[in-house]
Each structure stands twice: as structure tokens, then as C-alpha cells.
mmCIF file of C-alpha atoms and ligand atoms in Angstrom:
data_model
loop_
_atom_site.group_PDB
_atom_site.id
_atom_site.type_symbol
_atom_site.label_atom_id
_atom_site.label_comp_id
_atom_site.label_asym_id
_atom_site.label_seq_id
_atom_site.Cartn_x
_atom_site.Cartn_y
_atom_site.Cartn_z
ATOM 1 C CA MET A 1 -16.523 -18.947 10.429
ATOM 2 C CA PHE A 2 -13.303 -18.001 8.650
ATOM 3 C CA GLU A 3 -10.056 -19.922 8.967
ATOM 4 C CA LYS A 4 -8.202 -16.656 9.602
ATOM 5 C CA ILE A 5 -8.944 -12.961 10.012
ATOM 6 C CA SER A 6 -6.172 -10.358 10.023
ATOM 7 C CA LEU A 7 -6.955 -7.150 11.884
ATOM 8 C CA CYS A 8 -4.720 -4.214 11.010
ATOM 9 C CA PHE A 9 -5.076 -1.016 13.025
ATOM 10 C CA ASP A 10 -3.865 2.428 11.970
ATOM 11 C CA SER A 11 -2.950 2.988 15.585
ATOM 12 C CA ASN A 12 -0.220 5.626 15.123
ATOM 13 C CA GLY A 13 -0.281 6.988 11.575
ATOM 14 C CA CYS A 14 2.778 7.729 9.490
ATOM 15 C CA PRO A 15 5.432 10.470 9.296
ATOM 16 C CA ASN A 16 5.138 10.623 5.487
ATOM 17 C CA ARG A 17 2.490 11.772 3.056
ATOM 18 C CA CYS A 18 3.499 9.838 -0.029
ATOM 19 C CA ARG A 19 1.822 10.734 -3.288
ATOM 20 C CA HIS A 20 1.501 7.054 -4.189
ATOM 21 C CA CYS A 21 -0.004 6.007 -0.827
ATOM 22 C CA TRP A 22 -2.922 3.625 -1.332
ATOM 23 C CA ILE A 23 -4.209 4.277 2.214
ATOM 24 C CA GLY A 24 -4.573 8.020 1.791
ATOM 25 C CA HIS A 25 -3.468 11.001 3.818
ATOM 26 C CA LYS A 26 -5.277 10.401 7.062
ATOM 27 C CA SER A 27 -4.416 12.297 10.238
ATOM 28 C CA ASN A 28 -2.021 10.727 12.751
ATOM 29 C CA GLU A 29 -4.009 9.706 15.810
ATOM 30 C CA ILE A 30 -3.399 7.149 18.531
ATOM 31 C CA ILE A 31 -5.743 4.192 18.934
ATOM 32 C CA GLU A 32 -5.616 3.250 22.601
ATOM 33 C CA LYS A 33 -4.485 -0.224 23.594
ATOM 34 C CA GLU A 34 -7.748 -0.925 25.466
ATOM 35 C CA LYS A 35 -9.756 -0.189 22.336
ATOM 36 C CA ILE A 36 -7.613 -2.553 20.262
ATOM 37 C CA ILE A 37 -8.062 -5.303 22.881
ATOM 38 C CA GLU A 38 -11.824 -4.795 22.892
ATOM 39 C CA ILE A 39 -12.097 -4.911 19.099
ATOM 40 C CA VAL A 40 -9.907 -8.007 18.740
ATOM 41 C CA LYS A 41 -12.005 -9.767 21.381
ATOM 42 C CA GLY A 42 -15.143 -9.012 19.393
ATOM 43 C CA PHE A 43 -13.769 -10.671 16.262
ATOM 44 C CA THR A 44 -12.514 -13.883 17.890
ATOM 45 C CA LYS A 45 -15.724 -15.870 17.449
ATOM 46 C CA TYR A 46 -15.634 -15.344 13.684
ATOM 47 C CA ALA A 47 -12.331 -17.117 12.919
ATOM 48 C CA ASN A 48 -10.161 -20.005 14.098
ATOM 49 C CA ARG A 49 -7.120 -17.782 13.941
ATOM 50 C CA ILE A 50 -6.702 -14.022 14.382
ATOM 51 C CA GLU A 51 -3.596 -12.108 13.355
ATOM 52 C CA VAL A 52 -3.214 -8.646 14.859
ATOM 53 C CA TYR A 53 -1.156 -5.769 13.450
ATOM 54 C CA SER A 54 -1.038 -2.386 15.183
ATOM 55 C CA TRP A 55 -0.007 -0.655 11.974
ATOM 56 C CA ILE A 56 -1.244 -0.151 8.458
ATOM 57 C CA ARG A 57 1.021 2.697 7.537
ATOM 58 C CA GLU A 58 4.760 2.903 8.293
ATOM 59 C CA PRO A 59 5.524 -0.023 10.669
ATOM 60 C CA ASP A 60 7.358 0.773 13.931
ATOM 61 C CA TYR A 61 6.713 4.513 13.568
ATOM 62 C CA SER A 62 5.445 4.881 17.142
ATOM 63 C CA ASP A 63 7.903 5.400 20.029
ATOM 64 C CA ASN A 64 6.517 2.313 21.764
ATOM 65 C CA TYR A 65 7.075 0.095 18.732
ATOM 66 C CA LYS A 66 8.489 -2.723 20.863
ATOM 67 C CA GLU A 67 5.444 -2.826 23.144
ATOM 68 C CA GLN A 68 3.174 -2.680 20.132
ATOM 69 C CA TRP A 69 4.889 -5.666 18.553
ATOM 70 C CA GLU A 70 4.505 -7.549 21.857
ATOM 71 C CA LEU A 71 0.842 -6.589 22.021
ATOM 72 C CA ASP A 72 0.257 -7.785 18.436
ATOM 73 C CA ASN A 73 1.763 -11.130 19.420
ATOM 74 C CA GLU A 74 -0.175 -11.343 22.663
ATOM 75 C CA LEU A 75 -3.531 -10.548 21.083
ATOM 76 C CA SER A 76 -3.178 -12.807 18.058
ATOM 77 C CA VAL A 77 -5.093 -16.055 18.489
ATOM 78 C CA ASN A 78 -3.682 -19.410 17.285
ATOM 79 C CA SER A 79 -1.374 -17.414 15.058
ATOM 80 C CA LYS A 80 1.471 -14.906 15.167
ATOM 81 C CA PRO A 81 1.800 -11.624 13.270
ATOM 82 C CA GLN A 82 4.460 -11.688 10.580
ATOM 83 C CA ARG A 83 7.387 -9.366 10.077
ATOM 84 C CA PHE A 84 7.744 -8.140 6.504
ATOM 85 C CA GLU A 85 10.645 -6.605 4.583
ATOM 86 C CA LEU A 86 9.402 -3.224 5.738
ATOM 87 C CA LEU A 87 10.700 -0.756 8.312
ATOM 88 C CA SER A 88 10.381 2.821 9.470
ATOM 89 C CA PHE A 89 13.203 4.746 7.815
ATOM 90 C CA TYR A 90 12.045 7.757 9.852
ATOM 91 C CA ARG A 91 12.863 5.811 13.035
ATOM 92 C CA LEU A 92 15.971 4.127 11.673
ATOM 93 C CA VAL A 93 17.793 7.446 11.294
ATOM 94 C CA ARG A 94 16.611 8.813 14.664
ATOM 95 C CA ASP A 95 16.627 5.876 17.073
ATOM 96 C CA LYS A 96 19.950 4.063 17.573
ATOM 97 C CA GLU A 97 18.249 1.129 19.329
ATOM 98 C CA TYR A 98 15.997 0.340 16.389
ATOM 99 C CA ILE A 99 18.590 -1.326 14.146
ATOM 100 C CA ASN A 100 19.568 -3.709 16.967
ATOM 101 C CA TRP A 101 15.932 -4.595 17.478
ATOM 102 C CA LEU A 102 15.467 -5.225 13.738
ATOM 103 C CA LYS A 103 18.445 -7.564 13.757
ATOM 104 C CA LYS A 104 16.578 -9.923 16.092
ATOM 105 C CA PHE A 105 14.163 -10.882 13.328
ATOM 106 C CA ASP A 106 14.777 -13.412 10.652
ATOM 107 C CA ILE A 107 14.573 -10.721 7.947
ATOM 108 C CA LYS A 108 17.713 -9.927 6.037
ATOM 109 C CA LYS A 109 16.424 -7.480 3.423
ATOM 110 C CA TYR A 110 14.437 -4.255 3.841
ATOM 111 C CA GLN A 111 12.713 -2.258 1.126
ATOM 112 C CA LEU A 112 13.159 1.481 0.623
ATOM 113 C CA THR A 113 11.462 3.653 -1.977
ATOM 114 C CA LEU A 114 13.041 6.365 -4.106
ATOM 115 C CA PHE A 115 11.518 8.464 -6.866
ATOM 116 C CA GLY A 116 14.624 10.088 -8.326
ATOM 117 C CA LYS A 117 16.773 12.998 -7.205
ATOM 118 C CA GLU A 118 16.462 14.676 -3.813
ATOM 119 C CA GLU A 119 13.810 17.182 -4.844
ATOM 120 C CA THR A 120 11.705 14.553 -6.649
ATOM 121 C CA THR A 121 11.915 12.016 -3.815
ATOM 122 C CA ASP A 122 11.046 14.626 -1.171
ATOM 123 C CA TYR A 123 8.122 15.725 -3.334
ATOM 124 C CA TYR A 124 6.715 12.219 -3.754
ATOM 125 C CA VAL A 125 7.296 11.197 -0.124
ATOM 126 C CA GLY A 126 5.669 14.461 0.902
ATOM 127 C CA ARG A 127 8.357 15.405 3.392
ATOM 128 C CA LYS A 128 11.514 17.463 3.098
ATOM 129 C CA GLY A 129 14.545 15.469 4.170
ATOM 130 C CA ALA A 130 13.096 12.090 3.150
ATOM 131 C CA TYR A 131 15.671 11.499 0.380
ATOM 132 C CA LYS A 132 18.616 12.072 2.730
ATOM 133 C CA GLU A 133 17.026 9.796 5.327
ATOM 134 C CA ILE A 134 16.509 6.993 2.785
ATOM 135 C CA LEU A 135 20.188 7.121 1.799
ATOM 136 C CA GLU A 136 21.195 7.188 5.466
ATOM 137 C CA ALA A 137 18.851 4.264 6.192
ATOM 138 C CA THR A 138 20.509 2.341 3.322
ATOM 139 C CA ASN A 139 23.913 2.904 4.899
ATOM 140 C CA ILE A 140 22.698 1.915 8.379
ATOM 141 C CA LEU A 141 21.339 -1.382 7.031
ATOM 142 C CA LEU A 142 24.560 -2.143 5.183
ATOM 143 C CA ASN A 143 26.750 -1.213 8.149
ATOM 144 C CA ASN A 144 24.796 -3.694 10.256
ATOM 145 C CA GLY A 145 25.004 -6.721 8.003
ATOM 146 C CA LEU A 146 21.553 -6.261 6.437
ATOM 147 C CA LEU A 147 20.539 -5.611 2.822
ATOM 148 C CA PRO A 148 18.569 -2.736 1.310
ATOM 149 C CA ARG A 149 16.210 -3.304 -1.606
ATOM 150 C CA TRP A 150 15.374 -0.179 -3.581
ATOM 151 C CA GLN A 151 12.196 0.307 -5.532
ATOM 152 C CA MET A 152 11.376 3.254 -7.739
ATOM 153 C CA PHE A 153 7.819 4.267 -8.610
ATOM 154 C CA ILE A 154 7.780 5.579 -12.144
ATOM 155 C CA TYR A 155 5.754 8.401 -13.676
ATOM 156 C CA LYS A 156 6.209 10.539 -16.757
ATOM 157 C CA ASN A 157 7.857 13.263 -14.726
ATOM 158 C CA ASN A 158 10.603 11.116 -13.188
ATOM 159 C CA LEU A 159 11.474 8.929 -16.195
ATOM 160 C CA ASP A 160 14.545 11.054 -16.772
ATOM 161 C CA GLU A 161 15.799 10.358 -13.257
ATOM 162 C CA ILE A 162 16.280 6.602 -13.656
ATOM 163 C CA ASP A 163 19.880 7.205 -14.745
ATOM 164 C CA TYR A 164 20.441 9.263 -11.616
ATOM 165 C CA ILE A 165 19.305 6.356 -9.400
ATOM 166 C CA LEU A 166 21.497 3.926 -11.365
ATOM 167 C CA SER A 167 24.527 6.184 -10.898
ATOM 168 C CA LEU A 168 23.688 6.486 -7.186
ATOM 169 C CA ILE A 169 23.704 2.678 -6.920
ATOM 170 C CA GLU A 170 27.194 2.755 -8.428
ATOM 171 C CA SER A 171 28.534 5.664 -6.373
ATOM 172 C CA MET A 172 27.254 4.144 -3.115
ATOM 173 C CA ASN A 173 28.829 0.851 -4.152
ATOM 174 C CA LEU A 174 25.610 -0.950 -3.249
ATOM 175 C CA LYS A 175 26.188 -4.127 -5.254
ATOM 176 C CA GLU A 176 29.574 -4.864 -3.702
ATOM 177 C CA ARG A 177 28.470 -3.868 -0.215
ATOM 178 C CA CYS A 178 25.451 -6.198 -0.413
ATOM 179 C CA LEU A 179 27.646 -9.064 -1.609
ATOM 180 C CA LYS A 180 29.864 -8.530 1.416
ATOM 181 C CA ASN A 181 26.737 -8.870 3.572
ATOM 182 C CA GLY A 182 25.899 -12.167 1.892
ATOM 183 C CA GLY A 183 23.232 -11.163 -0.622
ATOM 184 C CA GLU A 184 22.517 -9.422 -3.895
ATOM 185 C CA PHE A 185 21.450 -5.820 -4.171
ATOM 186 C CA GLU A 186 17.958 -5.609 -5.675
ATOM 187 C CA PHE A 187 16.504 -2.668 -7.541
ATOM 188 C CA PHE A 188 13.240 -2.574 -9.456
ATOM 189 C CA ILE A 189 11.020 -0.020 -11.132
ATOM 190 C CA HIS A 190 7.230 -0.196 -11.324
ATOM 191 C CA THR A 191 4.098 1.948 -11.563
ATOM 192 C CA GLY A 192 2.139 0.797 -8.520
ATOM 193 C CA SER A 193 -1.644 0.681 -8.725
ATOM 194 C CA CYS A 194 -3.678 3.724 -9.678
ATOM 195 C CA ASP A 195 -5.748 3.958 -6.513
ATOM 196 C CA GLY A 196 -5.639 5.858 -3.214
ATOM 197 C CA GLU A 197 -3.410 8.920 -3.508
ATOM 198 C CA ASN A 198 -1.710 7.424 -6.567
ATOM 199 C CA ARG A 199 -4.896 7.960 -8.520
ATOM 200 C CA ASN A 200 -4.118 11.694 -8.444
ATOM 201 C CA ASN A 201 -1.026 10.869 -10.535
ATOM 202 C CA TYR A 202 -3.131 9.550 -13.438
ATOM 203 C CA ASP A 203 -2.060 12.498 -15.625
ATOM 204 C CA GLN A 204 1.560 11.436 -15.080
ATOM 205 C CA TRP A 205 0.829 7.731 -15.731
ATOM 206 C CA ILE A 206 3.338 6.253 -18.188
ATOM 207 C CA GLU A 207 2.342 5.270 -21.729
ATOM 208 C CA LYS A 208 3.658 2.690 -24.165
ATOM 209 C CA SER A 209 5.966 5.252 -25.778
ATOM 210 C CA ASP A 210 7.676 5.787 -22.396
ATOM 211 C CA ILE A 211 8.687 2.145 -21.925
ATOM 212 C CA LYS A 212 11.800 2.510 -24.069
ATOM 213 C CA LYS A 213 13.208 4.882 -21.444
ATOM 214 C CA ILE A 214 13.064 2.190 -18.737
ATOM 215 C CA PRO A 215 15.848 -0.435 -18.694
ATOM 216 C CA LYS A 216 14.077 -3.795 -19.180
ATOM 217 C CA GLN A 217 16.077 -5.632 -16.516
ATOM 218 C CA TYR A 218 14.668 -3.398 -13.768
ATOM 219 C CA PHE A 219 11.073 -2.994 -14.918
ATOM 220 C CA ILE A 220 8.351 -5.242 -13.478
ATOM 221 C CA GLY A 221 4.682 -5.519 -14.364
ATOM 222 C CA ASN A 222 2.774 -7.016 -17.256
ATOM 223 C CA LEU A 223 1.412 -3.716 -18.517
ATOM 224 C CA ILE A 224 -1.132 -3.246 -21.300
ATOM 225 C CA GLU A 225 -2.393 -0.016 -22.872
ATOM 226 C CA GLU A 226 -5.689 1.207 -21.517
ATOM 227 C CA LYS A 227 -7.275 1.333 -24.990
ATOM 228 C CA ILE A 228 -6.432 -2.365 -25.536
ATOM 229 C CA LEU A 229 -7.799 -3.303 -22.120
ATOM 230 C CA PHE A 230 -10.877 -1.243 -22.956
ATOM 231 C CA GLU A 231 -11.518 -3.218 -26.153
ATOM 232 C CA SER A 232 -11.027 -6.615 -24.528
ATOM 233 C CA LEU A 233 -13.155 -5.848 -21.446
ATOM 234 C CA LEU A 234 -15.907 -4.496 -23.695
ATOM 235 C CA GLU A 235 -16.400 -8.080 -24.900
ATOM 236 C CA ASN A 236 -16.357 -9.526 -21.387
ATOM 237 C CA LYS A 237 -19.830 -10.179 -19.973
ATOM 238 C CA GLU A 238 -18.490 -11.623 -16.711
ATOM 239 C CA THR A 239 -18.243 -9.771 -13.419
ATOM 240 C CA ALA A 240 -14.975 -9.251 -11.498
ATOM 241 C CA LYS A 241 -15.964 -11.409 -8.531
ATOM 242 C CA LEU A 242 -13.973 -11.033 -5.330
ATOM 243 C CA ASN A 243 -12.479 -13.778 -3.213
ATOM 244 C CA ASN A 244 -13.755 -13.426 0.355
ATOM 245 C CA ASN A 245 -11.608 -16.069 2.085
ATOM 246 C CA ASN A 246 -9.387 -15.161 5.028
ATOM 247 C CA PRO A 247 -10.255 -11.477 5.253
ATOM 248 C CA ILE A 248 -7.753 -8.756 6.030
ATOM 249 C CA PHE A 249 -9.575 -5.862 7.692
ATOM 250 C CA TYR A 250 -8.045 -2.389 7.841
ATOM 251 C CA ILE A 251 -9.305 -0.304 10.756
ATOM 252 C CA ASP A 252 -8.609 3.422 10.589
ATOM 253 C CA ASN A 253 -8.294 5.778 13.559
ATOM 254 C CA GLU A 254 -12.001 6.655 13.302
ATOM 255 C CA PHE A 255 -12.855 2.942 13.502
ATOM 256 C CA ASN A 256 -14.018 2.619 9.915
ATOM 257 C CA VAL A 257 -13.368 -0.892 8.603
ATOM 258 C CA TYR A 258 -12.259 -1.652 5.027
ATOM 259 C CA PRO A 259 -11.469 -4.889 3.202
ATOM 260 C CA ASN A 260 -8.091 -5.440 1.576
ATOM 261 C CA PHE A 261 -9.331 -5.128 -1.989
ATOM 262 C CA SER A 262 -8.356 -1.687 -3.246
ATOM 263 C CA ASP A 263 -7.980 1.582 -1.348
ATOM 264 C CA MET A 264 -9.668 2.908 1.802
ATOM 265 C CA SER A 265 -12.392 4.910 0.055
ATOM 266 C CA GLU A 266 -15.932 5.375 1.290
ATOM 267 C CA HIS A 267 -17.329 3.001 -1.358
ATOM 268 C CA TRP A 268 -15.214 0.120 0.046
ATOM 269 C CA LYS A 269 -16.176 0.785 3.660
ATOM 270 C CA LEU A 270 -17.756 -2.174 5.497
ATOM 271 C CA GLY A 271 -18.951 -0.166 8.476
ATOM 272 C CA ASN A 272 -17.820 1.698 11.549
ATOM 273 C CA LEU A 273 -17.079 -0.093 14.816
ATOM 274 C CA ASN A 274 -18.541 2.762 16.865
ATOM 275 C CA ILE A 275 -21.875 2.386 15.104
ATOM 276 C CA ASP A 276 -22.128 -1.056 13.525
ATOM 277 C CA SER A 277 -21.869 -4.434 15.195
ATOM 278 C CA ILE A 278 -19.003 -6.737 14.226
ATOM 279 C CA GLU A 279 -21.649 -9.191 13.023
ATOM 280 C CA ASN A 280 -22.964 -6.580 10.570
ATOM 281 C CA ILE A 281 -19.460 -5.747 9.364
ATOM 282 C CA ILE A 282 -18.735 -9.437 8.748
ATOM 283 C CA GLN A 283 -22.038 -9.765 6.906
ATOM 284 C CA VAL A 284 -21.345 -6.740 4.688
ATOM 285 C CA TYR A 285 -17.962 -8.244 3.839
ATOM 286 C CA SER A 286 -19.170 -11.822 3.294
ATOM 287 C CA GLU A 287 -22.178 -10.878 1.207
ATOM 288 C CA ASN A 288 -20.342 -8.204 -0.813
ATOM 289 C CA MET A 289 -22.659 -5.463 0.364
ATOM 290 C CA SER A 290 -20.319 -2.439 0.340
ATOM 291 C CA PRO A 291 -21.027 -0.393 -2.827
ATOM 292 C CA ALA A 292 -17.698 -1.277 -4.481
ATOM 293 C CA GLN A 293 -17.949 -4.988 -3.641
ATOM 294 C CA TYR A 294 -21.512 -5.033 -4.963
ATOM 295 C CA LEU A 295 -20.456 -3.343 -8.180
ATOM 296 C CA ARG A 296 -17.578 -5.750 -8.772
ATOM 297 C CA ASN A 297 -19.772 -8.761 -8.164
ATOM 298 C CA ASN A 298 -22.831 -7.675 -10.129
ATOM 299 C CA ILE A 299 -21.949 -5.336 -12.995
ATOM 300 C CA PRO A 300 -20.442 -7.038 -16.079
ATOM 301 C CA LEU A 301 -16.983 -5.794 -16.987
ATOM 302 C CA SER A 302 -18.300 -4.767 -20.418
ATOM 303 C CA GLU A 303 -20.703 -2.355 -18.740
ATOM 304 C CA LEU A 304 -18.165 -1.102 -16.205
ATOM 305 C CA VAL A 305 -15.549 -0.291 -18.839
ATOM 306 C CA SER A 306 -18.074 1.401 -21.094
ATOM 307 C CA ILE A 307 -19.036 3.701 -18.178
ATOM 308 C CA SER A 308 -15.601 4.407 -16.643
ATOM 309 C CA GLY A 309 -12.948 3.534 -19.247
ATOM 310 C CA ASP A 310 -11.198 5.641 -21.853
ATOM 311 C CA SER A 311 -11.085 3.983 -25.287
ATOM 312 C CA LYS A 312 -8.364 6.337 -26.537
ATOM 313 C CA SER A 313 -5.937 6.274 -23.613
ATOM 314 C CA ASN A 314 -2.369 4.987 -24.087
ATOM 315 C CA LYS A 315 -1.715 4.711 -20.348
ATOM 316 C CA LEU A 316 -0.399 1.403 -19.054
ATOM 317 C CA PHE A 317 -2.015 -0.869 -16.463
ATOM 318 C CA THR A 318 -2.100 -4.492 -15.426
ATOM 319 C CA GLU A 319 -5.589 -5.892 -16.025
ATOM 320 C CA ASN A 320 -6.346 -6.329 -12.308
ATOM 321 C CA ASP A 321 -5.210 -2.823 -11.405
ATOM 322 C CA TYR A 322 -7.248 -1.457 -14.291
ATOM 323 C CA ILE A 323 -10.428 -3.148 -13.020
ATOM 324 C CA ASP A 324 -9.886 -1.557 -9.586
ATOM 325 C CA TYR A 325 -9.248 1.763 -11.299
ATOM 326 C CA LEU A 326 -12.565 1.398 -13.191
ATOM 327 C CA VAL A 327 -14.495 0.523 -10.023
ATOM 328 C CA ASN A 328 -13.057 3.505 -8.142
ATOM 329 C CA SER A 329 -13.670 5.784 -11.149
ATOM 330 C CA TYR A 330 -17.300 4.723 -11.229
ATOM 331 C CA PHE A 331 -17.856 5.992 -7.676
ATOM 332 C CA ILE A 332 -15.651 9.077 -7.934
ATOM 333 C CA ASN A 333 -17.552 10.184 -11.041
ATOM 334 C CA MET A 334 -20.789 9.549 -9.201
ATOM 335 C CA TYR A 335 -19.669 11.712 -6.227
ATOM 336 C CA MET A 336 -18.539 14.469 -8.613
ATOM 337 C CA ASN A 337 -21.942 14.510 -10.256
ATOM 338 C CA ARG A 338 -23.769 14.793 -6.972
ATOM 339 C CA LYS A 339 -25.097 18.256 -6.285
ATOM 340 C CA ASP A 340 -23.530 18.559 -2.824
ATOM 341 C CA LYS A 341 -20.229 17.013 -4.090
ATOM 342 C CA LYS A 342 -19.720 15.392 -0.701
ATOM 343 C CA ILE A 343 -18.071 11.960 -0.594
HETATM 344 S S1 LIG B 1 3.024 4.911 1.367
HETATM 345 FE FE1 LIG B 1 3.590 4.098 3.362
HETATM 346 S S2 LIG B 1 5.140 5.510 4.127
HETATM 347 FE FE2 LIG B 1 4.078 6.552 2.467
HETATM 348 S S3 LIG B 1 2.414 7.740 3.439
HETATM 349 FE FE3 LIG B 1 1.561 5.747 2.846
HETATM 350 S S4 LIG B 1 1.789 4.482 4.631
HETATM 351 FE FE4 LIG B 1 3.154 6.221 4.914
#
């Protein structure tokens, strides 16, 4: 019996196809309310508290976002779903009611993501018009007493656009406008983790020599060169054990269930609710039986890095993100070597 289980359903999808998306580019399908109710019911005997979220991808994307929020609250057991500093910028620029609804929550700041100029941001968000919408969303927040926080994901091919974002912050007068709304404007730059869709950006991953192009005051992440991580993990005979307390389960629109450890790849899958019982899914999770969980818990890091790491690479990672990258690489290389090449 767990203290808490969080159940997060991809019940509507997302308008974007971001190139850094850890979830992946799944199709947008609706998960019916009745199905969500049935699944939540099935999990209740495994935890004292259940938190329900009807979204994994962009929150509030669906037209019935208010009903969905009510349903999440209704279905949660001995707990309430949280609101985060996240919103649907797609909805914010299209639905005049949405900003008033957002104002009811005790959240003052909302995060928006830019990648550089218009062309670069549209490219990385995977949708033409995204850049303009993000700027418009920023203005809507500020005109309604709220605060935007901007983050920028950094790669080799947008390093030269940091200055553009900084000049945009100035020209939109964001610092002063935030102060008027009672808070500070926040901006930060980071790499994200190299999994999900972002793994495809490995060739563009920044290296130590690129750091000098990033103003220190905006850059977050304790990054180490891959070749240094390689050397230190090569000496490490321990395994990268996972913490299985209070699970967060991600349920996609085909009813596959994944743990909240890395991305939603086949090797992390715990089972499928159309085929497997909830008891089996809980067992796979608790006993680390999915292939990726098994690998992390049983293969020493020294072995894992010698199989999947690159001893010459200058690319930068945090140690934890690098271990996930190694685990995912192990399976992706295995799929690539299979004759049928099917994942
Ligand atoms: S990163 Fe977020 S907004 Fe972008 S595609 Fe993924 S879920 Fe949607």
C-alpha cells in the first residue's frame, strides 16, 4: 500500500510538437471520462491518497478544461490535484475566459518557453505561430496582474540567439512591468534532459567550449563533460537504484502506463490497462520489472557506461540526466541492432 499514487492521463493531447518534449509526439486522442473514472477506481485500494490529473501534456488544452479540473478534484481521494506554474498558451491567446479562470488560483507566475527568434522558436515548438503566441501570452499575463517566467532551452544552434531574447526582455519592458505587478521577472537558460524527443538533439548538445557564450547569471544546471562523467562512472560498481515511493503513473491514450522516471519509451512501460491487471502493473513498478527499471537496479554503472557512454565526448550533462541517457541508449542501441528494427 502506497501513501500516495498520482494518476496522470493524456486525455486530450497537446497542440504543440516540441523538439524537447520528454513525452514524445503522440497523437491527440480523447480519453473518455467514464474510462478515467473506471481506472481511478481500480487504483484506489493501492494507496491512502490518489491524486488525479487529466493531462500530461499542455494543461487546459481541451475546450472543457474547467470540467476536467472539476473531475480531477472529484476523483482524487483524500487529496487534491495541484495547480502548477503551467498554462496553455495556445488557449490563452484564443479563449478570453481562460485568463479570468486562471486568476482564481493562488498562482501568480506562469512559465513560457522560448528558443530564440521567431523562426527558431516556431521550429523547436513544432508549430508556426508559436513565437507570436508566446509573446502575446506574456502580454496577457502582465495586463492581468500576473507574472511571466521565461525559460530558454539551449543548443549549439541557438546559442547566438541569447542576445536576441535579452533584447526582447528589454524592448518588452518585462522587468518594470513585472515589478508593477508585484514580482520580479525571471529568465533562465538550461539544456533540459536528453531523453524523449530531446534525445534527437544530441548532435546539437552544448559542450564546455560553448559555456562562455551563456551569461552566467541566467544559466542553471551543474553540468559536467561526458568524458569526465564517463571516467568517474567507470570506477563506480554501484547500481543506479530507483526510489519507488509515492508513484506517479503516466497513462497515455492507448492506456499504456509508465513510471515518472525518464521518458515514455517502451523499455519503461509497466503494462497496458487494456491487457494487464492493475495488480500486475503495481507489481512491475514495485519490483522494478520493466526492462529499464531492471537495468538501473541490477547493472553496475561501470558496466552501463562502458556499453553506452562515449569516452571522448565533450557534451555537457548533469550526472542524473546522464545516467538516464545511458539507460535509454542501452535499449535504443539494442532495438537498432535487432533484425526487424521494431521498437
Ligand atoms: S513539451 Fe509540453 S507543450 Fe511541448 S509538445 Fe511536449 S507536452 Fe506539448
